[in-house]
Coordinates of C-alpha atoms in Angstrom, one line a residue:
Chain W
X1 CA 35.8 41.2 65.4
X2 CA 33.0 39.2 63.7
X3 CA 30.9 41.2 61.6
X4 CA 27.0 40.9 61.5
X5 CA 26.0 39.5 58.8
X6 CA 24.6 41.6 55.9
X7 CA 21.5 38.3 55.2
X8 CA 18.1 38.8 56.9
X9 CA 17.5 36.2 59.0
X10 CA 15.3 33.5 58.1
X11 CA 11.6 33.6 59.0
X12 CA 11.7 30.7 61.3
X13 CA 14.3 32.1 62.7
X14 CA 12.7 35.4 63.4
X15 CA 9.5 33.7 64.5
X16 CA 11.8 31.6 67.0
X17 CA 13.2 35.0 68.8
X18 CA 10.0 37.0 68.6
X19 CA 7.8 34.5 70.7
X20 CA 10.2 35.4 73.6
X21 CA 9.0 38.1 76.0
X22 CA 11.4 40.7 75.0
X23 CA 9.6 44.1 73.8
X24 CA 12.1 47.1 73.0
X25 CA 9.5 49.4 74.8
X26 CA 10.5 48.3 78.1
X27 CA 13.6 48.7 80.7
X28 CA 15.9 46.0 81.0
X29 CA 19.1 45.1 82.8
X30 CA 22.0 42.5 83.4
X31 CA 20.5 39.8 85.8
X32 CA 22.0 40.6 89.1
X33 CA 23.5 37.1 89.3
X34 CA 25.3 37.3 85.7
X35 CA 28.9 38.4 85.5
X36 CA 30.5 39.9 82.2
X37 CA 33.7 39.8 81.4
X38 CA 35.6 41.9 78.7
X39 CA 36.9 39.0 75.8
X40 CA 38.7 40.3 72.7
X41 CA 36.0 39.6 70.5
X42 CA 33.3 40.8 72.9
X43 CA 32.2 39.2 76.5
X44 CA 31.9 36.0 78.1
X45 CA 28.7 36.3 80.7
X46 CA 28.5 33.6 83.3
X47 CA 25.4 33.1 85.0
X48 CA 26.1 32.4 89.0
X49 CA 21.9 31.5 88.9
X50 CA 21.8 29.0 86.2
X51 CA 25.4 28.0 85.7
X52 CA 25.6 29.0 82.1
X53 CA 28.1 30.6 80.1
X54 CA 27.3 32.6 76.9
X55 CA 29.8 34.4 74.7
X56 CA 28.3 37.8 73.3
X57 CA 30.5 38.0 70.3
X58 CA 30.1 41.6 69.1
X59 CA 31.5 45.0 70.7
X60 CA 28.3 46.9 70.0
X61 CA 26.2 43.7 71.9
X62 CA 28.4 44.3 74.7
X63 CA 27.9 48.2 74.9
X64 CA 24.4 47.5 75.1
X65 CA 24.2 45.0 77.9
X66 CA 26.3 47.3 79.7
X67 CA 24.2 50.3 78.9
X68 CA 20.9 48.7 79.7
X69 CA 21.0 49.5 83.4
X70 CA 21.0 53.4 82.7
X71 CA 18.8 53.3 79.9
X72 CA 14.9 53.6 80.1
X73 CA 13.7 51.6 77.4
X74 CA 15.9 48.5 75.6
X75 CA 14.9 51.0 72.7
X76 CA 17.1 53.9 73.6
X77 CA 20.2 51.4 74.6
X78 CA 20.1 50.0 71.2
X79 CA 19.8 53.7 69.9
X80 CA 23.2 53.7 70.0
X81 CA 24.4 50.8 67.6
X82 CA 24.5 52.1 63.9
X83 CA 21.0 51.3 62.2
X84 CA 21.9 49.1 59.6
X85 CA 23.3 46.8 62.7
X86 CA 20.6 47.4 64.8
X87 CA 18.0 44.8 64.1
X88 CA 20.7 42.0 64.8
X89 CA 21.7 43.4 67.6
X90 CA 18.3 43.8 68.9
X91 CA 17.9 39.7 67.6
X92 CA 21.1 39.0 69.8
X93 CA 19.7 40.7 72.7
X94 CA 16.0 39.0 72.8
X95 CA 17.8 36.1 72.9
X96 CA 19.8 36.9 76.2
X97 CA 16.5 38.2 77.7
X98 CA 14.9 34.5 76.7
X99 CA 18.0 33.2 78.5
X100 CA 17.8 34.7 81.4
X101 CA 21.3 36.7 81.3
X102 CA 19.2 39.8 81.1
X103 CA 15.8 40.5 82.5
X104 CA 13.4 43.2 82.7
X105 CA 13.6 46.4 85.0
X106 CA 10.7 47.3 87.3
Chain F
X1 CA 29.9 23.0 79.5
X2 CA 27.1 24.7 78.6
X3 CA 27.7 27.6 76.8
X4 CA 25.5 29.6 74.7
X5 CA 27.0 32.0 71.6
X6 CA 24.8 34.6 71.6
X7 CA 26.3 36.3 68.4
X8 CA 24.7 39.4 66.3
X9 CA 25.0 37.6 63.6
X10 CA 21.7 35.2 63.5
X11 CA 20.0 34.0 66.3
X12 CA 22.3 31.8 68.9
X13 CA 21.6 28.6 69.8
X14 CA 23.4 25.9 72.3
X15 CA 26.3 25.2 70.1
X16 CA 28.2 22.3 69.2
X17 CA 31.1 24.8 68.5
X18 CA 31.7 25.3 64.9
X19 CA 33.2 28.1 62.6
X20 CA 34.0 31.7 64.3
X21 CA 33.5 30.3 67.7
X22 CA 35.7 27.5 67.8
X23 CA 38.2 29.4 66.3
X24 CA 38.2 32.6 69.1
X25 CA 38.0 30.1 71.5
X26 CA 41.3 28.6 69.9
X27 CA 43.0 31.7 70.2
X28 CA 42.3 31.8 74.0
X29 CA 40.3 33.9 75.8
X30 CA 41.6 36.5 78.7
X31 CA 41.0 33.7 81.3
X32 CA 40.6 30.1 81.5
X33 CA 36.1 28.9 81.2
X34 CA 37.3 25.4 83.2
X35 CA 39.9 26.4 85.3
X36 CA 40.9 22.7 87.3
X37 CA 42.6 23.5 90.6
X38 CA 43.9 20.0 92.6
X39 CA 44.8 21.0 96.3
X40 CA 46.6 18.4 97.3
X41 CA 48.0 15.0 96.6
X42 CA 47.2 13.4 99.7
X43 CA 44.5 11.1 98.7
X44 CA 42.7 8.4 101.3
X45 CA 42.3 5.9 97.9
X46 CA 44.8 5.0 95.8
X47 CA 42.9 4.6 92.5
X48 CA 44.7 2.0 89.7
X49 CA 43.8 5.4 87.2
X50 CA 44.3 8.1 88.9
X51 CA 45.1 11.3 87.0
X52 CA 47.3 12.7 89.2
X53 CA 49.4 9.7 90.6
X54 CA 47.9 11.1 94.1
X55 CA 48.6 9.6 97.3
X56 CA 51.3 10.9 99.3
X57 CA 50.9 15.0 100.4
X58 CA 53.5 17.3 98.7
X59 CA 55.8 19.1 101.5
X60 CA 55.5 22.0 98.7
X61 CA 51.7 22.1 98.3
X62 CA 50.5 25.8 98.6
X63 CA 49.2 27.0 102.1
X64 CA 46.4 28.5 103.4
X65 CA 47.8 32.0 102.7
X66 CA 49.3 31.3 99.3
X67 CA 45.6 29.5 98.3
X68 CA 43.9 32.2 99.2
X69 CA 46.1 34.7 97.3
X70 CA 45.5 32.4 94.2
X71 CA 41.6 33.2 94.6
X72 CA 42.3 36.9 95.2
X73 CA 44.1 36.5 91.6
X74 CA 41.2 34.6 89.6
X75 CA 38.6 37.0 91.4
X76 CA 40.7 39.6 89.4
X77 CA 40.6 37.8 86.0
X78 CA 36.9 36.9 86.4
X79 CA 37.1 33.4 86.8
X80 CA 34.1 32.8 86.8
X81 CA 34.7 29.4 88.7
X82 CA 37.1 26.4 89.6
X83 CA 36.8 23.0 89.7
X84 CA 38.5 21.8 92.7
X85 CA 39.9 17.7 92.8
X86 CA 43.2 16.4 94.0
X87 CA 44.3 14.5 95.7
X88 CA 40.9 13.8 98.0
X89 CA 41.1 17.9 98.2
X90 CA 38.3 17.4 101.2
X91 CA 41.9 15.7 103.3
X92 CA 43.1 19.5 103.3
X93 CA 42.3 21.0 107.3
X94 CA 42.0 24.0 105.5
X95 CA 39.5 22.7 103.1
X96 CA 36.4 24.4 104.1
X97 CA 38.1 27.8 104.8
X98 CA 39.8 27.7 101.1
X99 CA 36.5 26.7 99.8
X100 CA 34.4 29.5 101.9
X101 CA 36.9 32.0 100.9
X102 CA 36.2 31.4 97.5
X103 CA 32.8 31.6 97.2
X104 CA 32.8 34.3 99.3
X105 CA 34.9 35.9 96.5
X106 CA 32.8 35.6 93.4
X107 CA 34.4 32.3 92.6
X108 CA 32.4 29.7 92.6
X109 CA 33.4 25.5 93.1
X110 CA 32.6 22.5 91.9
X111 CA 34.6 19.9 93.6
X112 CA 35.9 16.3 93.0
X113 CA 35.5 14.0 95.9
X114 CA 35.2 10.7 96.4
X115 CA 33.1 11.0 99.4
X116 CA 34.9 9.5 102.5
X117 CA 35.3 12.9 104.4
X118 CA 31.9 13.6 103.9
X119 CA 29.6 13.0 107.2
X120 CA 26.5 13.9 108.3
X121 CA 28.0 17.5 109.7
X122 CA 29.8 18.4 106.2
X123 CA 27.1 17.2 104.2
X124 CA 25.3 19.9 106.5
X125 CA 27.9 22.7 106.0
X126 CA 28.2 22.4 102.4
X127 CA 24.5 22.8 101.9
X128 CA 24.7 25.7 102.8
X129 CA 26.6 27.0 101.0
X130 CA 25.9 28.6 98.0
X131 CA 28.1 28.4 94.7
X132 CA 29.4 25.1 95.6
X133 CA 29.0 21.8 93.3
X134 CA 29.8 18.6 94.4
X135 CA 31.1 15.6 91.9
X136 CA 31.2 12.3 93.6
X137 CA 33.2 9.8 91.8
X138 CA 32.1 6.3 91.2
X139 CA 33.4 3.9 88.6
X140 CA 31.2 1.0 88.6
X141 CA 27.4 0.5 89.4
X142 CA 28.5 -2.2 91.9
X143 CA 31.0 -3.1 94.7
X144 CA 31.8 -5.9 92.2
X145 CA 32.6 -3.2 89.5
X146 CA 34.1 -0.1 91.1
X147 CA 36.2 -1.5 94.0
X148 CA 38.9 -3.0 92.2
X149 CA 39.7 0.5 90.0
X150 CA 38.7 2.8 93.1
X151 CA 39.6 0.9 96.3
X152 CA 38.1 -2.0 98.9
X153 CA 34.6 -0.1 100.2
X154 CA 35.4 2.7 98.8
X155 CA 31.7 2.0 96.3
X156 CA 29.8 1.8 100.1
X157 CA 31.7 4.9 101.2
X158 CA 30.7 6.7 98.2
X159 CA 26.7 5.9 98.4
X160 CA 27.0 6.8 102.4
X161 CA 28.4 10.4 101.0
X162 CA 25.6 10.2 98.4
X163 CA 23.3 9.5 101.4
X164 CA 24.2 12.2 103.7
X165 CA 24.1 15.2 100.8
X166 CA 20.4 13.8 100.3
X167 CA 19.1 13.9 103.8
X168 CA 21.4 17.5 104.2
X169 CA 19.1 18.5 101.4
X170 CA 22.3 19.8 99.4
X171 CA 20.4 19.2 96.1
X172 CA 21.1 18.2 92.8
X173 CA 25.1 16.9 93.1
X174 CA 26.6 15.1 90.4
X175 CA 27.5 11.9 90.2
X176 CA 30.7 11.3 88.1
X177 CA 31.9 8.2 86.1
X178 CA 34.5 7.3 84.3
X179 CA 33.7 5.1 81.6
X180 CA 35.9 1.9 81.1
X181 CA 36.0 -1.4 79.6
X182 CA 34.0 -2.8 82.6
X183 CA 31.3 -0.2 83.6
X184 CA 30.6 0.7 79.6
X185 CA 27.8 -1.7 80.1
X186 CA 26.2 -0.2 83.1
X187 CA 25.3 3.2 82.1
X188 CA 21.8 3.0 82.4
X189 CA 22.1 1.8 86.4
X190 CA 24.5 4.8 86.9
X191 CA 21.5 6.8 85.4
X192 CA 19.2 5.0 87.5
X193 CA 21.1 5.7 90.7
X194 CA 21.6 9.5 89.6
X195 CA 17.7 9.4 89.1
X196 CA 17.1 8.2 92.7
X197 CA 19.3 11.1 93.9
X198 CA 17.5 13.5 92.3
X199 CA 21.9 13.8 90.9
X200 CA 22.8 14.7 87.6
X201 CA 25.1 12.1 85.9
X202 CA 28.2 13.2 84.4
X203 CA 30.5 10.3 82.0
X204 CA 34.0 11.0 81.4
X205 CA 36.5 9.7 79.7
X206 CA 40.0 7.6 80.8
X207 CA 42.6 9.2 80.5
X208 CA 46.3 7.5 80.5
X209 CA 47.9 10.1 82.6
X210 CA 49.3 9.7 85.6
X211 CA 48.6 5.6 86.9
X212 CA 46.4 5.7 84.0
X213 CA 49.5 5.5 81.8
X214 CA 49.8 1.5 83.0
X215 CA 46.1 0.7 83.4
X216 CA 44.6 2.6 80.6
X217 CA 45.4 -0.3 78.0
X218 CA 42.8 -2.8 80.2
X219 CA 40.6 -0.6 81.1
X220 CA 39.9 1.9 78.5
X221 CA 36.1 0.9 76.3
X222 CA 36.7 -1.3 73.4
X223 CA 35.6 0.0 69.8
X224 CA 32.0 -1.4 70.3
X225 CA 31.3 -0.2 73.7
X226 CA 32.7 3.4 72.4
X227 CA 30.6 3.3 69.9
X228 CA 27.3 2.2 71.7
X229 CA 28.7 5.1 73.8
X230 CA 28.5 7.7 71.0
X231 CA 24.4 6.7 70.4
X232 CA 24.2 6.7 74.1
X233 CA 25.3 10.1 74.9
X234 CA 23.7 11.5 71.5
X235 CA 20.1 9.8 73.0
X236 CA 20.8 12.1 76.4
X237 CA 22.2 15.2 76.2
X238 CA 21.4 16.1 79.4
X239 CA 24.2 14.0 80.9
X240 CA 27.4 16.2 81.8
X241 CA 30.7 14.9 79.4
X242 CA 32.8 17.5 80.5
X243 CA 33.2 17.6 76.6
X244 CA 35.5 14.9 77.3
X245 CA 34.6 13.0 73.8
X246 CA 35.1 15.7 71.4
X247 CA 37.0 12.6 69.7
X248 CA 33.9 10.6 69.2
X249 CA 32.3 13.5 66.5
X250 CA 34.3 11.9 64.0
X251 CA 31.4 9.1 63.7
X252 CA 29.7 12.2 62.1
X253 CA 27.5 13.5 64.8
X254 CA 29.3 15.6 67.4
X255 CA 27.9 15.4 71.4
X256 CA 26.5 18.7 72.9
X257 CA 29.7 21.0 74.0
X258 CA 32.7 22.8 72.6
X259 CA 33.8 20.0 70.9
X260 CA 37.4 21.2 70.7
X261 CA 41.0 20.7 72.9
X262 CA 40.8 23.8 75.0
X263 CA 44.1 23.0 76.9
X264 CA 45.8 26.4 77.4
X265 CA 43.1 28.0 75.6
X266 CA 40.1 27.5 77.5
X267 CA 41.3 25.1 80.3
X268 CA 44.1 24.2 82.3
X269 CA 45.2 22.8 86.2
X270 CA 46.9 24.3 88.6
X271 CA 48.8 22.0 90.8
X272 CA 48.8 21.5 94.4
X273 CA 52.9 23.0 94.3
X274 CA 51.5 26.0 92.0
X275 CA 52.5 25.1 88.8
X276 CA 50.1 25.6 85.9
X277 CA 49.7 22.6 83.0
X278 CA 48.0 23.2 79.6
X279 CA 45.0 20.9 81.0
X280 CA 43.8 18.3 84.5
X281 CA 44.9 15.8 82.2
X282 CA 48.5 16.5 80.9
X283 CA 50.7 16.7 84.3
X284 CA 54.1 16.6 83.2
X285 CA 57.2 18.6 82.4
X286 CA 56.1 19.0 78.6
X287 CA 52.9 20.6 79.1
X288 CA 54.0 22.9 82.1
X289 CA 53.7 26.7 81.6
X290 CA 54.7 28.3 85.0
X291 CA 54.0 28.4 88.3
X292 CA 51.7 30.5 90.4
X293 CA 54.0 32.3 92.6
X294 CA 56.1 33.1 89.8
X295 CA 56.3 37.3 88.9
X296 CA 52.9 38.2 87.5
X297 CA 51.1 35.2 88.9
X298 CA 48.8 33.0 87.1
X299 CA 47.5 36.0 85.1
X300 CA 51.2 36.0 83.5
X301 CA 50.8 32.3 82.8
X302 CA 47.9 32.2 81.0
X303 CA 48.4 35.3 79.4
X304 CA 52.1 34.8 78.2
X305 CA 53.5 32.0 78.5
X306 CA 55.4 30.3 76.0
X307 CA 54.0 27.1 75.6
X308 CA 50.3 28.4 76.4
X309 CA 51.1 31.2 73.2
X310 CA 52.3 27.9 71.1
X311 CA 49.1 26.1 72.0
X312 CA 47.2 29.1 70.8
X313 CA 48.8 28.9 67.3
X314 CA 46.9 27.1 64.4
X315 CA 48.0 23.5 64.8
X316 CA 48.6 21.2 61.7
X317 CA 46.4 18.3 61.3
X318 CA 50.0 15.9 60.8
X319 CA 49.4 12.5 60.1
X320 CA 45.8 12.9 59.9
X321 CA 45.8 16.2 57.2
X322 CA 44.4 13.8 55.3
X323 CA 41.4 12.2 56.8
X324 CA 37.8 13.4 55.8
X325 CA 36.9 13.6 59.5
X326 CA 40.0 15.7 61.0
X327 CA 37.6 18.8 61.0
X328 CA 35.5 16.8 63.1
X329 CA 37.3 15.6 65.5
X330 CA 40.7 18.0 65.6
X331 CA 43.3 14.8 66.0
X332 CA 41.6 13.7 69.5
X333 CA 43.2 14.2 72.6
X334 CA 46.4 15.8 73.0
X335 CA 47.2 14.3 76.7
X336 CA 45.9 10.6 75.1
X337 CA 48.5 10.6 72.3
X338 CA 51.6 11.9 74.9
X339 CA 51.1 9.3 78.0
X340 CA 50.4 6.5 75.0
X341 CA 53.4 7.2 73.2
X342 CA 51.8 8.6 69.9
X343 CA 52.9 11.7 68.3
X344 CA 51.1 14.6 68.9
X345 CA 50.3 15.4 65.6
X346 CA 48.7 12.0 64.9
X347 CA 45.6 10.1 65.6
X348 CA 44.3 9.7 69.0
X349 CA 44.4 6.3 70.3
X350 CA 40.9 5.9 70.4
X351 CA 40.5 7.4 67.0
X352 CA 36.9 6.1 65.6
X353 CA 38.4 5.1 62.6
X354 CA 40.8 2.9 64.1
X355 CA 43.8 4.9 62.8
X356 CA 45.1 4.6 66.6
X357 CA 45.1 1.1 66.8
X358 CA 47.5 0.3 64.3
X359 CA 49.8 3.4 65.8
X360 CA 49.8 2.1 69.3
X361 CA 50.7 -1.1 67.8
X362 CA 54.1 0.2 66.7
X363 CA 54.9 1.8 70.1
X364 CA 57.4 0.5 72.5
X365 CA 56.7 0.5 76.0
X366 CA 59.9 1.6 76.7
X367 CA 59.5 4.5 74.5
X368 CA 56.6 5.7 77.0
X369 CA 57.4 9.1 78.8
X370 CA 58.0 8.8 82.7
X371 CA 55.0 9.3 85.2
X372 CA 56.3 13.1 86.7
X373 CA 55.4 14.2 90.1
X374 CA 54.6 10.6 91.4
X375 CA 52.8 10.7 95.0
X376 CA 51.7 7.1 94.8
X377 CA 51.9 5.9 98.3
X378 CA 53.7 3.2 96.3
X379 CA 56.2 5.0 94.3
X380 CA 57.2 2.9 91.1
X381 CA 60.2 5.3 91.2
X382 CA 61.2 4.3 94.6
X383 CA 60.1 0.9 94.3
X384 CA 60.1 -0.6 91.0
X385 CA 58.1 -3.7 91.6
X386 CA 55.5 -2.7 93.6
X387 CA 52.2 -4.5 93.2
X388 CA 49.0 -2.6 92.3
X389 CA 46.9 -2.3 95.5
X390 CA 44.0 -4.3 93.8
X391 CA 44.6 -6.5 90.8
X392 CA 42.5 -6.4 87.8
X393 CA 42.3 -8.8 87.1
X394 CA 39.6 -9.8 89.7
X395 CA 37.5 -7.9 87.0
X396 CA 38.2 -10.7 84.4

């Protein structure tokens, strides 16, 4: 299991995932052409659409994902991870809404 | 591959796999990323490097029935999808009912062909389908060039294929290449001629397997072209590589990909008898881990097999513990060193540094392994001084 890491992240790097659309306040949910399937560090999604592959390499992530569907706002998903974890996970998952392997819910 | 590692801790970027993720992917993963399934050996070409030694069809090559239970199986495991080559795979009747089953199943293909099946009609059918990529193989930018490796007409055949995906409207194929000593100076045309097709390029690298093992010493790039390759490749990293020149990072800058030997960890072939190899490019006795229709499948394969768990162990760097760059590049190519008669746990033989020049040097050609599962349509085992189709040395 890899652990998150206990540094903040960087400002560029924050600036670099902010700039993306992804806003907690909204509903979300696996793109309907991404597959996930269980690995033993987290999931490997596969994107039938754009042909990519991206490992989510946390347990926590992965709950999320999978949770996202259900869940009215990205907010109440990530509700669930333990809040000293939750801004990274949060980071992880703007940055599978900027690549497409999740997407907002109407 | 592109493959994005979207990890909690930091924000993920493209890697060029380093650290934590190189190292789950070396322990394996539940199911193969590049899973390489060859349908047949029957091939319509007889090229002087072919992988596979294909040619001749295998009275034991899978059927309908048993190729369609082997999707049913990777549906299960979440392959996600295959890559599909042979053999010409397209010379199966069964092809497009294989390929449509498939698809149809969540698992998607990208195929090898080199073109000759494909007609206005197929060109037609395969458009429409989606989920299916097509590689078209072509080793020079000329007749001049590719013929002698690939076959008389066989360059003509392959632009007609080109042709009829185009006006089918199949959209963006990829044309694939397979760099050697006498096309390492045509990459730009091969881009050029991708360009025109609106194609993506992909550039691999020769392999010594199969026929390879006898013409991979003539053909394979010298040191300069590999590395004018390197700065190549580097300059456009939106041409495919397969992540076929993992070996190349030790020049200090590694190409977009994994960068790693995934074979039996992230990769591997199936066979067109069923029997599953550590990866496309290692198709003999010492890298097979089981067959298909074996008890418990592929699943059991992958998942347990002995030489697959072995692979998955931490290797030793060998002979090249001590070499500043082994990090880099991880001792090269594991199917490279075999079919060249270097030990595994040396340097590849097309080691940056040069450490595999002076190795190859002390190898006897007798001390070569034999070429397994032979379908050349001229067998060396059955007849030992058979000629090469095309000599290369119209190339010289």
């Amino acid at each position: 299991m890899p652990t998150p890491t206990p540094t903040p992240t960087p400002p560029h790097a924050a600036a670099a995932v902010t700039t993306g659309a992804f806003d907690r306040g909204r509903a979300y949910q696996l793109h309907p052409k991404v597959a996930l399937r269980p690995e033993r560090f987290g999931a490997l999604a596969y994107s039938y659409d754009t042909r990519r592959l991206s490992l989510l390499k946390d347990l926590d992530l992965v709950a999320v994902v999978r949770s996202l569907a259900d869940a009215p706002s990205a907010a109440v998903a990530l509700d669930a991870v333990p809040t000293a974890k939750r801004p990274a996970v949060e980071r992880a998952l703007a940055r599978l809404v900027e690549t497409g392997f999740v997407r907002e819910r109407h | 591959m592109s493959v994005t590692d979207t990890d909690v801790a930091g924000p993920a970027s493209t890697v060029r796999a380093h650290g934590s993720l190189r190292d789950e992917l070396l322990r394996g993963l539940a199911a193969p990323i590049c899973l390489t399934w060859e349908w047949t050996y029957a091939c319509n070409l007889a090229c002087v490097h072919c992988l596979s030694s294909s040619g001749r069809r295998d009275p034991r090559e899978l059927t309908t029935g048993q190729l369609r239970s082997v999707v049913d199986q990777l549906a299960g495991m979440q392959v996600f999808y295959v890559n599909v080559g042979g053999g010409e795979p397209m010379t199966r009747p069964d092809f497009f009912d294989v390929l449509e089953y498939a698809v149809d199943h969540g698992v998607g293909v990208k195929f090898s062909t080199n073109g000759g099946m494909i007609n206005p009609v197929k060109a037609r059918r395969l458009a429409a389908l989606d989920y299916v990529d097509i590689q078209i193989s072509l080793d020079g930018a000329d007749a001049m060039t590719n013929d002698p490796v690939r076959g008389t007409g066989s360059y003509d055949r392959a632009r007609t294929a080109m042709d009829h995906l185009a006006t089918a409207g199949f959209g963006a194929f990829k044309l694939s290449v397979v760099v050697t000593r006498h096309n390492a100076s045509q990459l730009d045309s091969f881009e050029a001629l991708a360009r025109d097709y609106g194609a993506e390029l992909r550039i691999t690298r020769l392999r010594p397997s199969g026929r390879g093992r006898d013409s991979w010493a003539e053909l394979h790039p010298t040191a300069t072209q590999q590395r004018d390759l390197h700065s190549w490749l580097l300059a456009r990293p939106h041409v495919l590589t397969g992540d076929s020149f993992f070996h190349l990072a030790a020049y200090g800058q590694s190409l977009p990909g994994l960068n790693l030997c995934g074979a039996g960890r992230v990769v591997c072939l199936i066979d067109p008898v069923g029997d599953v190899y550590a990866c496309p490019f290692a198709l003999h006795e010492h890298f097979r881990a089981g067959n298909v229709l074996d008890t418990g499948g592929f699943a059991a394969v992958w998942r347990e097999s002995e030489l697959f768990t072995e692979l998955r162990e931490p290797g030793s760097a060998g002979a090249c513990a001590s070499c500043g760059h082994y990090d880099a590049c991880q001792g090269g190519c594991m199917a490279a060193k075999f079919f060249t008669g270097l030990p595994l746990d040396g340097p590849d033989p097309e080691c940056v540094l040069g450490h595999g020049e002076a190795a190859l040097a002390a190898v006897s050609p007798a001390s070569l392994p034999a070429v397994d599962n032979d379908h050349s349509k001229n067998d060396r085992s059955r007849n030992p001084g058979a000629k090469r189709l095309l000599p290369l040395s119209v190339l010289r």
